[in-house]
């Protein structure tokens, strides 16, 4: 698995993807249709990510021409921002390596109507990328406001999530119990206001999006070196195949293990 992961990182240029030009219009569209964000760090210095799956607008993305490859390319940047910036800063603050995140997943508003072919496909693609190439990056996932619709959808999609991640998911149906679970885990100050906490989610989300853009801008000004093109292929079944090439694995391994995901590095972008 490690060799496949290293080959994939080399093939898509993961180490330097934050340096590469990208379509800012598409990025803005994806962000408006998927209103997720980091919001801070828990008491163990794990970055906290919020995923509002009930707000996902796959129909609009499909209608406005967002292709599978566009989502994969944006998600690759998200994941490298996590490794090269977010986890690196968490490690520096903690004084030891922090290599996992925690997620709050809000299922409020989730409906079967959202489960279009496009939405199912992008879930499989993103889950596949994470499982294959960013394993063990999750410490815990808290799913709140999970009604019968979430249960039905999860039954269909859970096979595409690796077992290690599935075992870290805690599901609550909503109401006071969900609120208390989040307050116990994070404190009211780190629970978004739409989940009855004290954190101004939209303001903090914009700060983190600005932070990501600043990190990309900094790396584009000071690139590491040659930048291979991003080639995120998707086959007819909506899968992104792993290439089985054996050449240059050693050099890729050196690049991967030297990535800032596993090192303490000072911040390069203002919050």
CSV table of C-alpha atoms in Angstrom, one decimal:
chain,number,residue,atom,x,y,z
A,1,UNK,CA,0.0,0.0,0.0
A,2,UNK,CA,2.8,2.4,0.8
A,3,UNK,CA,4.4,1.9,-2.6
A,4,UNK,CA,1.0,2.6,-4.3
A,5,UNK,CA,0.6,5.7,-2.2
A,6,UNK,CA,4.1,7.0,-3.0
A,7,UNK,CA,3.6,6.3,-6.7
A,8,UNK,CA,0.3,8.2,-6.6
A,9,UNK,CA,1.8,11.2,-4.8
A,10,UNK,CA,4.5,11.4,-7.5
A,11,UNK,CA,2.1,10.9,-10.3
A,12,UNK,CA,-0.3,13.8,-9.2
A,13,UNK,CA,2.5,16.0,-7.9
A,14,UNK,CA,1.0,16.1,-4.4
A,15,UNK,CA,4.1,17.6,-2.7
A,16,UNK,CA,4.0,20.7,-4.9
A,17,UNK,CA,0.2,20.9,-5.6
A,18,UNK,CA,-0.2,24.0,-3.5
A,19,UNK,CA,2.3,25.7,-5.8
A,20,UNK,CA,0.4,25.0,-9.0
A,21,UNK,CA,-2.1,27.4,-10.7
A,22,UNK,CA,-5.8,26.5,-10.3
A,23,UNK,CA,-9.2,27.7,-11.4
A,24,UNK,CA,-10.3,30.1,-8.7
A,25,UNK,CA,-13.8,30.3,-10.1
A,26,UNK,CA,-14.3,26.6,-9.8
A,27,UNK,CA,-12.8,26.7,-6.3
A,28,UNK,CA,-15.3,29.4,-5.2
A,29,UNK,CA,-18.2,27.3,-6.7
A,30,UNK,CA,-17.1,24.2,-4.9
A,31,UNK,CA,-16.8,26.1,-1.6
A,32,UNK,CA,-20.3,27.6,-2.0
A,33,UNK,CA,-21.8,24.2,-2.7
A,34,UNK,CA,-19.9,22.4,0.1
A,35,UNK,CA,-19.7,24.7,3.1
A,36,UNK,CA,-17.1,22.8,5.1
A,37,UNK,CA,-14.2,24.2,7.0
A,38,UNK,CA,-11.6,23.9,9.8
A,39,UNK,CA,-12.6,25.9,12.9
A,40,UNK,CA,-9.7,25.4,15.3
A,41,UNK,CA,-8.0,22.8,17.5
A,42,UNK,CA,-9.2,20.5,20.3
A,43,UNK,CA,-7.5,20.1,23.7
A,44,UNK,CA,-5.2,17.5,22.2
A,45,UNK,CA,-4.2,19.9,19.4
A,46,UNK,CA,-6.1,17.9,16.7
A,47,UNK,CA,-7.5,20.2,14.0
A,48,UNK,CA,-11.3,20.3,14.0
A,49,UNK,CA,-13.0,20.0,10.7
A,50,UNK,CA,-16.8,20.7,10.2
A,51,UNK,CA,-18.7,19.0,7.4
A,52,UNK,CA,-22.2,20.1,6.7
A,53,UNK,CA,-23.4,17.2,4.6
A,54,UNK,CA,-27.0,18.4,4.8
A,55,UNK,CA,-25.9,21.6,2.9
A,56,UNK,CA,-24.1,19.8,0.1
A,57,UNK,CA,-25.4,21.0,-3.3
A,58,UNK,CA,-24.3,18.4,-5.7
A,59,UNK,CA,-27.0,19.3,-8.2
A,60,UNK,CA,-25.7,22.8,-8.6
A,61,UNK,CA,-22.1,21.6,-9.0
A,62,UNK,CA,-23.2,19.2,-11.7
A,63,UNK,CA,-25.4,21.9,-13.4
A,64,UNK,CA,-22.6,24.4,-13.4
A,65,UNK,CA,-20.1,22.0,-15.0
A,66,UNK,CA,-18.0,20.8,-12.1
A,67,UNK,CA,-16.4,17.6,-13.3
A,68,UNK,CA,-15.1,14.7,-11.2
A,69,UNK,CA,-11.6,15.7,-12.0
A,70,UNK,CA,-12.2,19.3,-10.7
A,71,UNK,CA,-13.5,17.9,-7.3
A,72,UNK,CA,-10.5,15.6,-7.0
A,73,UNK,CA,-8.1,18.4,-7.8
A,74,UNK,CA,-9.7,20.7,-5.2
A,75,UNK,CA,-9.8,17.9,-2.6
A,76,UNK,CA,-6.2,17.1,-3.2
A,77,UNK,CA,-5.3,20.7,-2.4
A,78,UNK,CA,-7.5,20.5,0.8
A,79,UNK,CA,-5.7,17.4,1.9
A,80,UNK,CA,-2.2,18.8,1.2
A,81,UNK,CA,-3.2,22.0,3.0
A,82,UNK,CA,-4.1,19.8,5.9
A,83,UNK,CA,-0.7,18.1,5.9
A,84,UNK,CA,1.6,20.9,4.9
A,85,UNK,CA,0.0,23.7,7.0
A,86,UNK,CA,-2.8,22.6,9.4
A,87,UNK,CA,-1.1,19.6,10.9
A,88,UNK,CA,2.3,21.2,10.8
A,89,UNK,CA,1.1,24.1,12.8
A,90,UNK,CA,-0.7,21.8,15.2
A,91,UNK,CA,2.5,19.9,15.7
A,92,UNK,CA,4.5,23.0,16.3
A,93,UNK,CA,2.0,24.2,18.9
A,94,UNK,CA,1.8,20.8,20.6
A,95,UNK,CA,5.6,20.2,20.7
A,96,UNK,CA,5.1,16.8,19.2
A,97,UNK,CA,3.8,15.3,15.9
A,98,UNK,CA,0.1,15.7,15.4
A,99,UNK,CA,-1.1,13.7,12.4
A,100,UNK,CA,-4.8,13.3,12.9
A,101,UNK,CA,-7.9,15.5,12.7
A,102,UNK,CA,-11.4,15.3,14.3
A,103,UNK,CA,-14.6,16.0,12.4
A,104,UNK,CA,-18.0,17.3,13.3
A,105,UNK,CA,-20.5,16.2,10.7
A,106,UNK,CA,-23.9,17.8,10.7
A,107,UNK,CA,-26.6,15.8,8.9
A,108,UNK,CA,-29.3,18.4,9.5
A,109,UNK,CA,-31.3,18.9,6.2
A,110,UNK,CA,-29.9,15.7,4.6
A,111,UNK,CA,-32.5,14.2,2.2
A,112,UNK,CA,-32.7,11.3,-0.2
A,113,UNK,CA,-33.1,13.8,-3.0
A,114,UNK,CA,-29.4,14.8,-2.5
A,115,UNK,CA,-28.3,11.3,-3.2
A,116,UNK,CA,-28.0,11.9,-7.0
A,117,UNK,CA,-25.7,9.8,-9.1
A,118,UNK,CA,-23.2,12.7,-9.1
A,119,UNK,CA,-23.3,13.0,-5.3
A,120,UNK,CA,-22.8,9.2,-4.9
A,121,UNK,CA,-19.9,9.3,-7.3
A,122,UNK,CA,-18.1,12.2,-5.7
A,123,UNK,CA,-18.4,10.6,-2.3
A,124,UNK,CA,-16.9,7.4,-3.6
A,125,UNK,CA,-14.1,9.3,-5.3
A,126,UNK,CA,-13.2,11.5,-2.3
A,127,UNK,CA,-13.5,8.6,0.1
A,128,UNK,CA,-11.3,6.5,-2.1
A,129,UNK,CA,-8.6,9.2,-2.3
A,130,UNK,CA,-8.6,9.5,1.4
A,131,UNK,CA,-8.6,5.8,2.2
A,132,UNK,CA,-5.9,5.0,-0.3
A,133,UNK,CA,-3.6,7.9,0.1
A,134,UNK,CA,-4.3,9.6,3.5
A,135,UNK,CA,-4.9,6.7,5.8
A,136,UNK,CA,-5.1,7.1,9.5
A,137,UNK,CA,-5.5,10.8,9.4
A,138,UNK,CA,-8.8,10.7,11.3
A,139,UNK,CA,-8.9,10.5,15.1
A,140,UNK,CA,-12.7,10.8,15.5
A,141,UNK,CA,-15.9,11.7,13.7
A,142,UNK,CA,-19.0,13.0,15.5
A,143,UNK,CA,-22.1,12.8,13.4
A,144,UNK,CA,-25.0,14.8,14.8
A,145,UNK,CA,-28.6,15.3,13.7
A,146,UNK,CA,-28.5,11.9,12.1
A,147,UNK,CA,-32.1,10.8,11.4
A,148,UNK,CA,-33.5,8.0,9.4
A,149,UNK,CA,-32.3,9.6,6.1
A,150,UNK,CA,-28.7,9.5,7.3
A,151,UNK,CA,-29.1,5.9,8.3
A,152,UNK,CA,-30.5,4.9,4.9
A,153,UNK,CA,-27.8,6.8,3.0
A,154,UNK,CA,-25.0,5.6,5.3
A,155,UNK,CA,-26.0,2.0,4.7
A,156,UNK,CA,-25.4,2.6,0.9
A,157,UNK,CA,-22.2,4.6,1.2
A,158,UNK,CA,-20.4,3.1,4.2
A,159,UNK,CA,-18.8,0.3,2.2
A,160,UNK,CA,-16.7,2.9,0.5
A,161,UNK,CA,-15.2,4.1,3.8
A,162,UNK,CA,-12.4,2.1,5.2
A,163,UNK,CA,-13.1,0.1,8.4
A,164,UNK,CA,-10.6,2.0,10.5
A,165,UNK,CA,-12.5,5.2,9.8
A,166,UNK,CA,-15.9,3.6,10.3
A,167,UNK,CA,-14.9,2.4,13.7
A,168,UNK,CA,-14.1,6.0,14.8
A,169,UNK,CA,-17.6,7.4,14.0
A,170,UNK,CA,-20.0,8.3,16.8
A,171,UNK,CA,-23.5,8.9,15.7
A,172,UNK,CA,-26.2,10.8,17.6
A,173,UNK,CA,-29.7,11.7,16.5
A,174,UNK,CA,-29.9,15.3,17.6
A,175,UNK,CA,-31.3,17.5,20.3
A,176,UNK,CA,-29.9,18.0,23.7
A,177,UNK,CA,-27.9,14.7,23.6
A,178,UNK,CA,-26.0,15.7,20.4
A,179,UNK,CA,-25.3,19.1,21.9
A,180,UNK,CA,-24.0,17.6,25.1
A,181,UNK,CA,-21.8,15.1,23.2
A,182,UNK,CA,-20.1,18.0,21.3
A,183,UNK,CA,-19.8,20.2,24.4
A,184,UNK,CA,-18.1,17.4,26.3
A,185,UNK,CA,-15.7,16.7,23.5
A,186,UNK,CA,-14.9,20.3,22.5
A,187,UNK,CA,-16.4,22.9,24.8
A,188,UNK,CA,-19.1,25.2,23.8
A,189,UNK,CA,-16.6,27.8,22.5
A,190,UNK,CA,-15.6,25.4,19.7
A,191,UNK,CA,-19.1,24.2,18.7
A,192,UNK,CA,-20.6,26.2,15.8
A,193,UNK,CA,-23.5,28.4,16.5
A,194,UNK,CA,-25.8,26.4,14.1
A,195,UNK,CA,-25.2,23.5,16.5
A,196,UNK,CA,-26.1,25.7,19.5
A,197,UNK,CA,-22.5,26.5,20.4
A,198,UNK,CA,-20.7,29.8,20.8
A,199,UNK,CA,-18.5,29.8,17.7
A,200,UNK,CA,-19.4,32.1,14.8
A,201,UNK,CA,-19.1,29.5,12.1
A,202,UNK,CA,-19.3,31.7,9.0
A,203,UNK,CA,-16.8,34.2,10.3
A,204,UNK,CA,-14.3,31.5,11.3
A,205,UNK,CA,-14.8,29.5,8.1
A,206,UNK,CA,-13.9,32.6,6.0
A,207,UNK,CA,-10.7,33.0,8.1
A,208,UNK,CA,-9.7,29.5,7.3
A,209,UNK,CA,-10.5,29.8,3.6
A,210,UNK,CA,-8.3,32.9,3.6
A,211,UNK,CA,-5.6,31.0,5.4
A,212,UNK,CA,-5.7,28.3,2.7
A,213,UNK,CA,-5.5,30.9,0.0
A,214,UNK,CA,-2.6,32.6,1.7
A,215,UNK,CA,-0.7,29.3,2.0
A,216,UNK,CA,-1.3,28.6,-1.7
A,217,UNK,CA,-0.2,32.1,-2.6
A,218,UNK,CA,2.9,31.9,-0.5
A,219,UNK,CA,3.9,28.6,-2.1
A,220,UNK,CA,3.3,29.9,-5.6
A,221,UNK,CA,5.6,32.8,-4.9
A,222,UNK,CA,8.3,30.5,-3.5
A,223,UNK,CA,7.9,27.1,-5.3
A,224,UNK,CA,10.1,24.1,-4.4
A,225,UNK,CA,11.0,23.2,-8.0
A,226,UNK,CA,9.6,21.5,-11.1
A,227,UNK,CA,5.9,21.1,-11.0
A,228,UNK,CA,4.4,18.0,-12.7
A,229,UNK,CA,0.9,18.3,-14.1
A,230,UNK,CA,-2.0,17.1,-12.0
A,231,UNK,CA,-3.5,14.1,-13.7
A,232,UNK,CA,-6.4,12.8,-11.6
A,233,UNK,CA,-8.0,10.2,-13.9
A,234,UNK,CA,-11.4,8.8,-13.5
A,235,UNK,CA,-12.5,5.7,-15.3
A,236,UNK,CA,-16.0,4.8,-16.6
A,237,UNK,CA,-17.0,3.4,-13.2
A,238,UNK,CA,-16.1,6.7,-11.4
A,239,UNK,CA,-12.9,5.3,-9.9
A,240,UNK,CA,-9.5,6.8,-9.9
A,241,UNK,CA,-7.1,3.9,-10.7
A,242,UNK,CA,-3.8,3.5,-9.0
A,243,UNK,CA,-0.9,3.0,-11.4
A,244,UNK,CA,1.3,0.0,-10.7
A,245,UNK,CA,4.6,1.6,-11.9
A,246,UNK,CA,7.7,0.5,-10.0
A,247,UNK,CA,10.2,3.0,-11.2
A,248,UNK,CA,11.3,5.9,-9.0
A,249,UNK,CA,9.6,4.6,-5.9
A,250,UNK,CA,12.6,5.2,-3.8
A,251,UNK,CA,12.8,8.9,-4.7
A,252,UNK,CA,9.1,9.2,-4.1
A,253,UNK,CA,9.4,7.6,-0.7
A,254,UNK,CA,12.1,10.1,0.2
A,255,UNK,CA,9.8,13.0,-0.9
A,256,UNK,CA,6.8,11.6,1.0
A,257,UNK,CA,8.5,10.9,4.3
A,258,UNK,CA,10.1,14.4,4.2
A,259,UNK,CA,6.8,16.1,3.7
A,260,UNK,CA,5.8,18.6,6.4
A,261,UNK,CA,2.8,16.4,7.3
A,262,UNK,CA,5.2,14.4,9.5
A,263,UNK,CA,7.4,17.4,10.6
A,264,UNK,CA,7.1,20.3,13.0
A,265,UNK,CA,7.2,23.4,10.8
A,266,UNK,CA,6.5,27.1,11.6
A,267,UNK,CA,3.4,28.8,10.2
A,268,UNK,CA,3.7,30.3,6.8
A,269,UNK,CA,0.3,32.0,6.7
A,270,UNK,CA,-1.6,34.3,9.0
A,271,UNK,CA,-4.8,33.1,10.4
